[in-house]
Coordinates of C-alpha atoms and ligand atoms in Angstrom, one line a residue:
M1 CA 3.0 -30.0 -16.9
I2 CA 2.7 -27.7 -14.6
N3 CA 0.1 -25.4 -14.6
V4 CA 0.1 -22.9 -11.7
I5 CA -2.7 -20.0 -10.6
I6 CA -2.5 -17.0 -9.8
C7 CA -4.3 -15.4 -7.3
A8 CA -5.8 -11.2 -8.2
A9 CA -8.7 -11.3 -7.0
G10 CA -8.2 -9.9 -3.3
L11 CA -10.1 -6.1 -2.4
S12 CA -5.9 -4.8 -1.0
N13 CA -8.2 -3.2 2.0
R14 CA -5.3 -2.4 3.6
F15 CA -3.9 -0.5 0.9
G16 CA -5.9 2.1 -0.2
S17 CA -6.6 1.4 -4.0
N18 CA -6.0 -1.9 -5.7
K19 CA -2.4 -2.2 -5.5
L20 CA -2.4 -4.6 -8.3
L21 CA -2.9 -2.3 -10.8
E22 CA 0.6 -0.3 -8.7
K23 CA 3.7 0.5 -10.9
Y24 CA 6.2 -2.1 -10.1
G25 CA 9.4 -3.2 -11.5
K26 CA 9.1 -3.4 -15.4
S27 CA 4.9 -2.6 -15.5
V28 CA 3.1 -3.3 -12.5
I29 CA 3.0 -5.4 -8.9
L30 CA 0.2 -7.9 -11.1
T31 CA 2.3 -8.4 -14.5
E32 CA 6.0 -8.7 -12.2
S33 CA 4.1 -11.5 -10.0
I34 CA 3.1 -13.3 -13.2
R35 CA 6.6 -12.7 -15.7
P36 CA 8.4 -15.4 -13.6
F37 CA 7.1 -18.4 -13.9
L38 CA 6.3 -17.9 -17.7
E39 CA 10.0 -18.2 -18.2
I40 CA 9.2 -22.1 -17.0
D41 CA 8.8 -24.4 -20.1
E42 CA 7.0 -26.9 -17.6
V43 CA 4.5 -24.7 -17.1
E44 CA 1.9 -24.8 -20.0
K45 CA -1.0 -22.0 -18.5
I46 CA -0.9 -19.9 -16.0
I47 CA -4.8 -19.0 -14.6
V48 CA -5.3 -15.6 -13.2
T49 CA -8.0 -15.0 -11.1
A50 CA -9.4 -11.8 -10.6
N51 CA -12.9 -9.2 -9.8
E52 CA -15.7 -9.2 -12.4
D53 CA -15.0 -5.6 -12.6
D54 CA -11.3 -6.6 -13.2
I55 CA -10.7 -9.4 -16.2
K56 CA -11.2 -6.8 -19.5
L57 CA -8.7 -5.0 -17.6
Y58 CA -6.0 -7.6 -16.8
E59 CA -6.8 -8.9 -19.8
K60 CA -5.7 -5.8 -21.3
I61 CA -2.7 -5.4 -18.9
I62 CA -1.1 -8.4 -20.1
R63 CA -1.6 -8.6 -23.6
K64 CA 0.1 -4.7 -23.2
N65 CA 2.8 -6.0 -21.7
G66 CA 3.4 -9.0 -24.5
F67 CA 2.3 -11.9 -22.6
P68 CA 1.1 -14.4 -24.5
I69 CA -2.2 -14.8 -23.0
E70 CA -4.0 -16.1 -25.6
Y71 CA -2.2 -19.7 -25.6
R72 CA -0.4 -19.7 -22.0
I73 CA -2.8 -17.4 -19.6
V74 CA -5.8 -16.9 -19.2
V75 CA -8.3 -14.2 -16.3
C76 CA -11.0 -15.8 -14.6
K77 CA -13.4 -14.6 -12.2
G78 CA -12.8 -14.8 -9.2
G79 CA -14.9 -15.7 -5.9
E80 CA -16.0 -13.9 -2.4
T81 CA -13.0 -15.1 -1.0
R82 CA -9.0 -16.7 -2.2
S83 CA -10.0 -20.2 -1.5
E84 CA -13.1 -19.8 -3.7
S85 CA -11.2 -18.3 -6.2
V86 CA -8.9 -20.7 -7.0
Y87 CA -11.6 -23.6 -6.9
N88 CA -12.9 -21.4 -9.2
A89 CA -9.6 -21.5 -11.8
L90 CA -9.3 -25.0 -11.2
D91 CA -11.4 -25.5 -13.4
Y92 CA -9.0 -23.8 -16.0
L93 CA -6.9 -26.1 -15.6
T94 CA -5.2 -28.0 -18.7
D95 CA -5.5 -32.3 -19.7
N96 CA -1.5 -32.2 -19.1
A97 CA -1.3 -30.2 -16.0
N98 CA 0.0 -33.0 -13.3
Y99 CA 0.6 -30.6 -10.9
V100 CA -0.5 -27.4 -10.1
L101 CA 1.0 -24.1 -8.1
I102 CA -0.5 -21.5 -6.3
H103 CA 1.0 -18.2 -5.8
D104 CA -0.1 -14.7 -4.4
A105 CA -0.2 -12.4 -7.7
A106 CA 1.3 -9.4 -4.6
R107 CA 4.4 -10.9 -4.4
P108 CA 6.1 -9.3 -7.8
N109 CA 9.6 -10.2 -6.6
I110 CA 8.7 -13.9 -7.0
S111 CA 12.3 -15.0 -8.4
V112 CA 12.6 -18.3 -11.6
E113 CA 15.6 -19.9 -9.1
L114 CA 12.2 -20.2 -6.5
I115 CA 10.1 -21.3 -8.9
K116 CA 12.1 -24.5 -9.3
R117 CA 13.3 -25.0 -6.0
V118 CA 9.3 -25.8 -5.5
A119 CA 8.5 -27.1 -8.4
N120 CA 11.7 -29.5 -8.7
E121 CA 9.9 -30.7 -4.6
L122 CA 6.3 -31.6 -6.3
R123 CA 6.2 -35.5 -7.3
E124 CA 3.2 -37.6 -6.6
N125 CA 1.1 -37.2 -3.6
V126 CA 3.9 -33.9 -1.7
C127 CA 3.0 -31.0 -1.1
V128 CA 5.4 -28.2 -0.8
L129 CA 5.2 -24.8 1.1
P130 CA 8.7 -22.2 0.4
V131 CA 9.0 -20.6 4.2
I132 CA 11.3 -18.1 6.0
D133 CA 12.2 -17.5 8.7
V134 CA 11.1 -15.8 11.6
P135 CA 13.2 -12.1 11.8
N136 CA 11.8 -10.3 15.2
T137 CA 11.1 -11.9 18.6
L138 CA 7.6 -13.2 18.5
Y139 CA 4.6 -12.3 20.9
T140 CA 1.0 -14.0 21.6
K141 CA -1.6 -11.5 22.0
N142 CA -1.3 -12.1 25.3
L143 CA 2.0 -11.0 25.5
E144 CA 3.7 -14.7 26.5
L145 CA 7.4 -14.6 24.0
R146 CA 7.2 -17.3 22.5
D147 CA 10.6 -19.3 20.7
R148 CA 10.9 -18.0 17.2
N149 CA 13.0 -20.4 16.5
E150 CA 9.3 -23.3 16.0
F151 CA 7.8 -20.3 14.0
F152 CA 8.2 -20.3 9.5
Q153 CA 6.7 -17.7 7.4
A154 CA 4.5 -19.4 4.5
Q155 CA 4.8 -18.1 1.4
T156 CA 3.7 -18.7 -2.4
P157 CA 4.5 -20.0 -5.1
Q158 CA 2.9 -23.4 -3.3
G159 CA 3.3 -26.5 -5.5
F160 CA 0.1 -29.6 -5.4
P161 CA 0.0 -33.2 -6.7
R162 CA -3.2 -31.6 -9.4
Q163 CA -5.7 -34.2 -8.2
L164 CA -5.0 -34.3 -4.3
L165 CA -5.3 -30.1 -4.9
C166 CA -9.6 -30.6 -6.7
D167 CA -10.2 -33.5 -4.3
A168 CA -9.6 -31.1 -1.3
Y169 CA -10.8 -28.9 -2.4
D170 CA -14.0 -30.6 -3.9
D171 CA -14.6 -31.2 0.5
W172 CA -13.6 -27.7 0.6
F173 CA -16.3 -26.5 -0.8
E174 CA -18.4 -28.6 1.4
D175 CA -18.4 -26.6 4.6
K176 CA -16.8 -23.8 2.8
T177 CA -14.3 -22.9 5.8
T178 CA -11.3 -19.4 6.0
Y179 CA -8.4 -20.6 5.1
T180 CA -5.6 -18.4 4.3
D181 CA -3.7 -19.9 2.0
D182 CA -3.9 -22.9 0.1
F183 CA -0.8 -25.5 2.5
S184 CA -3.0 -25.4 5.3
L185 CA -6.3 -26.3 2.9
V186 CA -5.4 -29.4 1.8
Q187 CA -3.3 -30.2 5.0
H188 CA -6.7 -29.9 6.8
Y189 CA -9.0 -32.3 3.5
R190 CA -5.4 -34.6 3.3
R191 CA -4.0 -35.0 5.8
Y192 CA -2.0 -38.3 5.0
A193 CA -0.6 -36.5 1.3
T194 CA 2.8 -35.3 2.6
F195 CA 3.6 -32.6 3.5
K196 CA 6.8 -30.4 2.7
Y197 CA 8.7 -27.0 3.1
V198 CA 11.6 -25.3 1.2
Q199 CA 13.4 -22.9 1.8
G200 CA 11.4 -19.3 0.7
D201 CA 13.3 -16.3 -0.2
P202 CA 13.3 -13.2 2.2
T203 CA 12.3 -10.3 -0.7
N204 CA 9.3 -12.1 -1.8
V205 CA 7.3 -10.4 0.5
K206 CA 3.5 -9.5 0.1
I207 CA 2.9 -5.5 -1.0
T208 CA 0.0 -5.1 1.5
F209 CA 0.8 -1.6 2.8
R210 CA 1.6 1.4 0.6
G211 CA 4.5 1.5 2.3
D212 CA 5.8 -1.6 1.0
V213 CA 5.9 -0.3 -2.5
K214 CA 9.0 2.7 -2.5
K215 CA 7.3 4.7 -4.6
N216 CA 8.2 8.4 -3.9
L217 CA 6.1 11.3 -4.1
S218 CA 6.9 15.6 -3.8
G219 CA 4.7 17.9 -3.9
I220 CA 5.3 22.2 -3.4
G221 CA 2.4 24.1 -2.2
Y222 CA 2.4 28.5 -1.9
D223 CA 0.4 30.9 -0.1
I224 CA 1.1 34.5 0.5
H225 CA -2.5 37.3 2.5
T226 CA -2.3 40.3 3.0
L227 CA -2.0 41.7 6.6
E228 CA -4.7 44.2 7.9
K229 CA -4.8 45.6 12.3
S230 CA -5.5 43.2 14.3
D231 CA -6.9 43.4 17.9
T232 CA -6.5 40.3 19.0
E233 CA -3.0 40.8 19.7
F234 CA -2.1 37.2 17.5
M235 CA -1.2 36.7 14.6
P236 CA -2.3 32.5 13.5
I237 CA 1.8 31.6 11.7
C238 CA 1.9 28.0 11.5
G239 CA -0.4 26.4 13.8
L240 CA 0.7 28.8 16.6
Q241 CA -0.7 32.2 17.7
V242 CA 2.7 34.5 17.6
P243 CA 2.4 38.4 19.3
Y244 CA 1.9 40.6 16.7
D245 CA -0.9 43.8 15.6
K246 CA -1.6 42.4 12.1
K247 CA -3.4 39.4 11.5
P248 CA -4.0 38.1 8.2
K249 CA -6.4 39.1 5.3
A250 CA -8.5 35.6 5.3
H251 CA -11.6 33.7 4.7
S252 CA -10.2 30.2 6.8
D253 CA -7.3 32.1 9.8
G254 CA -4.9 32.5 6.9
D255 CA -2.2 30.6 8.3
A256 CA -0.1 31.2 5.2
P257 CA 2.6 28.6 6.0
L258 CA -0.4 26.5 6.8
H259 CA -1.8 26.7 3.5
A260 CA 0.6 26.5 1.8
L261 CA 1.6 22.8 3.2
M262 CA -1.3 21.4 2.2
D263 CA -1.7 22.4 -1.1
A264 CA 1.8 20.4 -1.2
I265 CA 0.5 17.3 0.7
L266 CA -2.7 17.4 -1.6
S267 CA -0.4 18.3 -4.7
A268 CA 1.4 15.0 -4.1
I269 CA -1.1 13.0 -3.3
G270 CA -2.9 14.2 -7.2
E271 CA -5.8 15.6 -5.1
P272 CA -7.5 19.5 -5.7
D273 CA -6.1 22.0 -3.7
I274 CA -7.2 23.4 0.0
G275 CA -9.9 26.1 -2.0
H276 CA -11.6 22.9 -3.8
L277 CA -11.3 20.9 -0.9
F278 CA -12.7 24.4 1.7
P279 CA -14.4 26.8 -0.7
T280 CA -14.1 30.4 0.8
Y281 CA -18.4 30.9 -0.6
D282 CA -18.9 27.8 2.7
D283 CA -19.6 29.6 6.5
K284 CA -18.6 26.2 7.5
Y285 CA -14.5 27.4 7.7
K286 CA -15.2 31.3 8.4
D287 CA -12.7 32.3 10.4
I288 CA -11.1 28.8 11.3
S289 CA -8.4 27.3 11.9
S290 CA -6.2 25.4 9.1
L291 CA -4.8 22.7 11.8
I292 CA -9.1 21.8 11.4
L293 CA -8.6 21.9 8.3
L294 CA -4.2 19.6 8.9
D295 CA -6.3 17.2 10.6
S296 CA -8.5 16.5 7.9
V297 CA -6.3 16.3 5.2
M298 CA -4.6 14.6 6.5
D299 CA -6.7 12.0 7.7
L300 CA -7.1 11.8 3.6
V301 CA -3.5 11.1 3.3
K302 CA -4.4 7.9 5.6
K303 CA -7.4 7.1 4.2
R304 CA -5.3 6.4 0.7
G305 CA -2.1 4.4 2.5
F306 CA -0.5 7.0 2.3
V307 CA 2.9 8.3 4.7
I308 CA 5.2 11.0 5.0
N309 CA 8.5 11.2 5.0
N310 CA 9.4 14.7 5.7
V311 CA 8.5 18.6 5.4
S312 CA 10.1 21.6 4.2
I313 CA 8.0 25.3 5.4
A314 CA 9.2 28.1 4.2
I315 CA 8.2 31.3 5.9
I316 CA 8.7 35.2 4.3
L317 CA 7.5 37.8 6.0
E318 CA 8.6 41.1 8.1
K319 CA 7.8 41.4 10.5
P320 CA 7.5 40.1 13.2
R321 CA 10.9 37.9 13.8
I322 CA 9.6 34.4 14.0
S323 CA 12.6 31.8 14.6
P324 CA 12.5 32.0 18.2
Y325 CA 8.7 30.4 17.4
I326 CA 10.1 27.4 15.3
D327 CA 11.2 24.5 17.6
E328 CA 7.0 25.7 19.6
M329 CA 6.0 25.3 15.4
K330 CA 7.6 22.2 14.7
D331 CA 5.8 20.5 18.0
I332 CA 2.0 21.2 17.3
L333 CA 2.9 20.3 13.4
S334 CA 4.4 16.7 14.9
A335 CA 1.5 16.1 16.9
H336 CA -0.5 17.6 14.5
M337 CA 0.5 15.4 11.2
G338 CA 2.3 12.3 13.9
L339 CA 5.7 12.6 12.0
D340 CA 8.4 12.6 14.3
K341 CA 10.1 16.5 14.6
N342 CA 13.3 16.1 12.9
S343 CA 11.1 15.1 9.8
I344 CA 9.7 18.9 9.9
G345 CA 12.1 21.7 8.6
I346 CA 11.0 25.9 8.8
T347 CA 13.2 28.1 7.9
S348 CA 12.7 32.0 8.0
T349 CA 13.9 35.1 6.4
T350 CA 12.8 38.5 5.2
N351 CA 11.8 39.7 2.0
E352 CA 14.0 42.6 2.2
G353 CA 12.7 45.6 1.9
S354 CA 11.0 44.5 -1.3
G355 CA 7.1 44.3 -2.4
L356 CA 4.0 43.9 -0.4
V357 CA 6.0 40.9 2.0
G358 CA 8.7 43.3 2.6
S359 CA 6.7 46.4 3.6
G360 CA 4.9 43.5 6.6
D361 CA 1.8 44.1 4.7
A362 CA 1.5 41.0 3.4
I363 CA 3.0 37.1 4.7
A364 CA 4.2 34.0 1.6
A365 CA 5.2 31.1 2.2
L366 CA 6.4 28.5 0.5
A367 CA 6.4 24.3 1.0
T368 CA 7.5 21.0 0.0
V369 CA 6.8 17.3 0.9
S370 CA 7.7 14.0 0.4
I371 CA 5.5 11.0 0.2
Y372 CA 5.3 6.8 -0.4
Ligands
MG1 MG1 -4.7 30.4 1.8

């Protein structure tokens, strides 16, 4: 019989939050990485390693998906490193387990076919690694070209005879050297075993960055500021100082299009609006350039691991005519948002003389964003 160890105790540092709980396929990444193993009769038990704080939550999610957690799945405490987690999981192997498959929980596209391809090659003393070719041209960090045909990229599930795996891990426990996968660890401690590879699957990707999960988020923002006479002769519109004898009444510089844009971004990623982030009672933000505020919103976007796809801004004001400045506004946004100019849309219109905007006493703006 086969036992499976699913490594789910990683920290998702490059993702920004616990990626295994991210919505994916029928449920979340964690469950989709387990699901195909349940379809294989020889798999007697699946051992999921988790951080101590996540054990109860993972059990709940697995149970909610109708998986047989009582008799076929167990969630156990992982360790500080991947190898330590696997070492702990070995304690939970069933007596009947002759072979062990070890799989990354961050590979939810795993197919039954690939699992069988690995399992079918397992023999006494034979370890199996699924590999794919390197699609990109390969350089060393000294910019020396390498022949990519000489390299493979390793995937999981990796397969091992039970005793060989346990013996290798017992030896590893003596020095606890860092290994990024199990195949390399076993190669090091059991060099006289037989190591072979099978064709992996290019779609069996490891989810690392938030962009790997194709999830489109959209956000909308709106702002309006009344205008007053100004002696500066410039009015901030979308980050640009446009010549005009009025300026917005505001605690900050009152750049309504940028305020709408920031609210759209914050709305898309589920954060509170700019009124909460940069409160008007805080003197720190008095007369501040809204571009500085945009920079800190962008820092938040990056910190949370999101990437902006495109933004679209509609500016509504009677005067001045801003169409000649739109290209320059796009340059400014492009620089501050790290976004291609083609992904920034700015349109302008009047309010046809109606209301406060129509009489030239206010500027309004709407913005939408798409984020993944
Ligand atoms: Mg505002």
